[in-house]
Amino acid sequence: MKSKNFNERCYSLLIKVPKGKVTTYKFLAEALGTKAYRAVGNAMNKNPYGAWGRAGGSPLKSELVSCHRVVCSDGKVGGFAAGTPAKIKLLKSEGIEVLNGEINLKEYLFKFN
């Protein structure tokens, strides 16, 4: 059986982050056993399974891989392939409060086991 590439591993883990919660590039990388935070960001940018993706639903599960739920370690929203305003809109639609482009991680952070 062929092992999943790095991006697919990121997407498989990210689908565990529930609606209304976020994780960080750092926590996602560490959960994958790496410090390649920028590689996680690149994977999110290339996400073909997202709400704004090119391929629609994820073959990993019947749901979308919600890369908008990945933010910076300092709580800043960070980048998004469809633009930061679109990311903020998606986060707010899930009940996540975004003030001045930042999220209160004490309230909304999801940590992997």
PDB file of C-alpha atoms in Angstrom:
ATOM      1  CA  MET A   1       0.000   0.000   0.000  1.00  0.00           C
ATOM      2  CA  LYS A   2       1.363   3.405  -0.942  1.00  0.00           C
ATOM      3  CA  SER A   3       1.797   5.807   1.972  1.00  0.00           C
ATOM      4  CA  LYS A   4       0.103   9.200   1.869  1.00  0.00           C
ATOM      5  CA  ASN A   5       2.169  12.171   0.826  1.00  0.00           C
ATOM      6  CA  PHE A   6       2.699  15.054   3.252  1.00  0.00           C
ATOM      7  CA  ASN A   7      -0.226  17.129   1.971  1.00  0.00           C
ATOM      8  CA  GLU A   8      -2.659  14.213   2.206  1.00  0.00           C
ATOM      9  CA  ARG A   9      -1.459  13.521   5.768  1.00  0.00           C
ATOM     10  CA  CYS A  10      -2.155  17.179   6.630  1.00  0.00           C
ATOM     11  CA  TYR A  11      -5.674  16.958   5.190  1.00  0.00           C
ATOM     12  CA  SER A  12      -6.397  13.656   6.979  1.00  0.00           C
ATOM     13  CA  LEU A  13      -5.475  15.221  10.307  1.00  0.00           C
ATOM     14  CA  LEU A  14      -7.185  18.545   9.674  1.00  0.00           C
ATOM     15  CA  ILE A  15     -10.616  16.943   9.216  1.00  0.00           C
ATOM     16  CA  LYS A  16     -10.482  16.152  12.961  1.00  0.00           C
ATOM     17  CA  VAL A  17     -10.720  19.873  13.817  1.00  0.00           C
ATOM     18  CA  PRO A  18     -14.411  20.487  14.526  1.00  0.00           C
ATOM     19  CA  LYS A  19     -16.522  23.361  13.315  1.00  0.00           C
ATOM     20  CA  GLY A  20     -16.105  26.328  15.653  1.00  0.00           C
ATOM     21  CA  LYS A  21     -12.489  25.480  16.523  1.00  0.00           C
ATOM     22  CA  VAL A  22      -9.126  26.272  14.945  1.00  0.00           C
ATOM     23  CA  THR A  23      -5.649  24.819  15.103  1.00  0.00           C
ATOM     24  CA  THR A  24      -2.317  26.369  14.206  1.00  0.00           C
ATOM     25  CA  TYR A  25       0.202  25.573  11.502  1.00  0.00           C
ATOM     26  CA  LYS A  26       2.596  24.664  14.329  1.00  0.00           C
ATOM     27  CA  PHE A  27       0.210  22.284  16.138  1.00  0.00           C
ATOM     28  CA  LEU A  28      -0.737  20.598  12.870  1.00  0.00           C
ATOM     29  CA  ALA A  29       2.935  20.126  11.948  1.00  0.00           C
ATOM     30  CA  GLU A  30       3.820  18.802  15.398  1.00  0.00           C
ATOM     31  CA  ALA A  31       0.894  16.362  15.288  1.00  0.00           C
ATOM     32  CA  LEU A  32       2.439  15.063  12.063  1.00  0.00           C
ATOM     33  CA  GLY A  33       5.800  14.659  13.811  1.00  0.00           C
ATOM     34  CA  THR A  34       7.579  17.522  12.069  1.00  0.00           C
ATOM     35  CA  LYS A  35       8.556  21.157  12.529  1.00  0.00           C
ATOM     36  CA  ALA A  36       7.766  21.943   8.897  1.00  0.00           C
ATOM     37  CA  TYR A  37       5.236  24.680   9.696  1.00  0.00           C
ATOM     38  CA  ARG A  38       5.676  26.360   6.320  1.00  0.00           C
ATOM     39  CA  ALA A  39       5.095  23.049   4.551  1.00  0.00           C
ATOM     40  CA  VAL A  40       1.766  22.822   6.375  1.00  0.00           C
ATOM     41  CA  GLY A  41       0.939  26.315   5.099  1.00  0.00           C
ATOM     42  CA  ASN A  42       1.819  25.267   1.561  1.00  0.00           C
ATOM     43  CA  ALA A  43      -0.394  22.189   1.889  1.00  0.00           C
ATOM     44  CA  MET A  44      -3.289  24.377   3.040  1.00  0.00           C
ATOM     45  CA  ASN A  45      -2.728  26.687   0.064  1.00  0.00           C
ATOM     46  CA  LYS A  46      -2.912  23.714  -2.306  1.00  0.00           C
ATOM     47  CA  ASN A  47      -5.932  22.081  -0.616  1.00  0.00           C
ATOM     48  CA  PRO A  48      -8.063  20.639  -3.438  1.00  0.00           C
ATOM     49  CA  TYR A  49     -10.782  19.522  -0.999  1.00  0.00           C
ATOM     50  CA  GLY A  50     -11.716  22.828   0.644  1.00  0.00           C
ATOM     51  CA  ALA A  51     -14.790  25.000   0.467  1.00  0.00           C
ATOM     52  CA  TRP A  52     -12.952  27.086  -2.127  1.00  0.00           C
ATOM     53  CA  GLY A  53     -11.102  24.082  -3.612  1.00  0.00           C
ATOM     54  CA  ARG A  54     -10.975  22.892  -7.151  1.00  0.00           C
ATOM     55  CA  ALA A  55     -12.036  19.264  -6.581  1.00  0.00           C
ATOM     56  CA  GLY A  56     -15.028  19.630  -4.280  1.00  0.00           C
ATOM     57  CA  GLY A  57     -15.505  17.089  -1.496  1.00  0.00           C
ATOM     58  CA  SER A  58     -12.699  15.150   0.095  1.00  0.00           C
ATOM     59  CA  PRO A  59     -12.154  11.505  -0.806  1.00  0.00           C
ATOM     60  CA  LEU A  60     -10.841  11.153   2.750  1.00  0.00           C
ATOM     61  CA  LYS A  61     -14.350  11.575   4.187  1.00  0.00           C
ATOM     62  CA  SER A  62     -17.665  12.870   2.990  1.00  0.00           C
ATOM     63  CA  GLU A  63     -16.844  16.344   4.317  1.00  0.00           C
ATOM     64  CA  LEU A  64     -14.649  19.156   3.135  1.00  0.00           C
ATOM     65  CA  VAL A  65     -11.112  19.663   4.406  1.00  0.00           C
ATOM     66  CA  SER A  66     -11.543  23.032   6.088  1.00  0.00           C
ATOM     67  CA  CYS A  67      -8.143  24.698   5.755  1.00  0.00           C
ATOM     68  CA  HIS A  68      -9.641  27.994   6.928  1.00  0.00           C
ATOM     69  CA  ARG A  69      -9.456  26.479  10.433  1.00  0.00           C
ATOM     70  CA  VAL A  70      -5.643  26.686  10.437  1.00  0.00           C
ATOM     71  CA  VAL A  71      -4.283  29.957  11.839  1.00  0.00           C
ATOM     72  CA  CYS A  72      -0.996  31.423  13.051  1.00  0.00           C
ATOM     73  CA  SER A  73       0.386  30.577  16.504  1.00  0.00           C
ATOM     74  CA  ASP A  74      -0.099  34.180  17.645  1.00  0.00           C
ATOM     75  CA  GLY A  75      -3.821  34.032  16.829  1.00  0.00           C
ATOM     76  CA  LYS A  76      -3.588  35.995  13.586  1.00  0.00           C
ATOM     77  CA  VAL A  77      -5.847  34.632  10.882  1.00  0.00           C
ATOM     78  CA  GLY A  78      -3.028  34.114   8.376  1.00  0.00           C
ATOM     79  CA  GLY A  79      -3.282  33.557   4.658  1.00  0.00           C
ATOM     80  CA  PHE A  80      -5.916  31.839   2.580  1.00  0.00           C
ATOM     81  CA  ALA A  81      -5.964  30.902  -1.108  1.00  0.00           C
ATOM     82  CA  ALA A  82      -9.280  32.734  -1.614  1.00  0.00           C
ATOM     83  CA  GLY A  83      -8.081  35.760   0.383  1.00  0.00           C
ATOM     84  CA  THR A  84      -8.119  36.731   4.042  1.00  0.00           C
ATOM     85  CA  PRO A  85     -11.623  38.294   3.931  1.00  0.00           C
ATOM     86  CA  ALA A  86     -13.029  34.957   2.711  1.00  0.00           C
ATOM     87  CA  LYS A  87     -11.210  33.103   5.507  1.00  0.00           C
ATOM     88  CA  ILE A  88     -12.586  35.497   8.119  1.00  0.00           C
ATOM     89  CA  LYS A  89     -16.093  35.077   6.687  1.00  0.00           C
ATOM     90  CA  LEU A  90     -15.842  31.277   6.930  1.00  0.00           C
ATOM     91  CA  LEU A  91     -14.509  31.443  10.493  1.00  0.00           C
ATOM     92  CA  LYS A  92     -17.267  33.816  11.574  1.00  0.00           C
ATOM     93  CA  SER A  93     -19.884  31.577   9.930  1.00  0.00           C
ATOM     94  CA  GLU A  94     -18.736  28.846  12.334  1.00  0.00           C
ATOM     95  CA  GLY A  95     -19.167  31.113  15.353  1.00  0.00           C
ATOM     96  CA  ILE A  96     -15.496  32.010  15.755  1.00  0.00           C
ATOM     97  CA  GLU A  97     -14.994  35.599  16.844  1.00  0.00           C
ATOM     98  CA  VAL A  98     -12.374  37.450  14.793  1.00  0.00           C
ATOM     99  CA  LEU A  99     -11.281  40.844  16.114  1.00  0.00           C
ATOM    100  CA  ASN A 100      -8.788  42.925  14.129  1.00  0.00           C
ATOM    101  CA  GLY A 101      -7.728  39.844  12.174  1.00  0.00           C
ATOM    102  CA  GLU A 102      -7.047  37.799  15.311  1.00  0.00           C
ATOM    103  CA  ILE A 103      -8.666  34.884  17.123  1.00  0.00           C
ATOM    104  CA  ASN A 104      -8.607  34.236  20.873  1.00  0.00           C
ATOM    105  CA  LEU A 105      -6.776  30.909  20.911  1.00  0.00           C
ATOM    106  CA  LYS A 106      -7.607  30.323  24.578  1.00  0.00           C
ATOM    107  CA  GLU A 107     -11.237  30.079  23.532  1.00  0.00           C
ATOM    108  CA  TYR A 108     -11.114  28.476  20.084  1.00  0.00           C
ATOM    109  CA  LEU A 109      -7.924  26.364  19.899  1.00  0.00           C
ATOM    110  CA  PHE A 110      -8.230  22.649  19.140  1.00  0.00           C
ATOM    111  CA  LYS A 111      -5.240  20.527  20.154  1.00  0.00           C
ATOM    112  CA  PHE A 112      -4.564  17.078  18.748  1.00  0.00           C
ATOM    113  CA  ASN A 113      -4.147  14.192  21.210  1.00  0.00           C
TER     114      ASN A 113
END
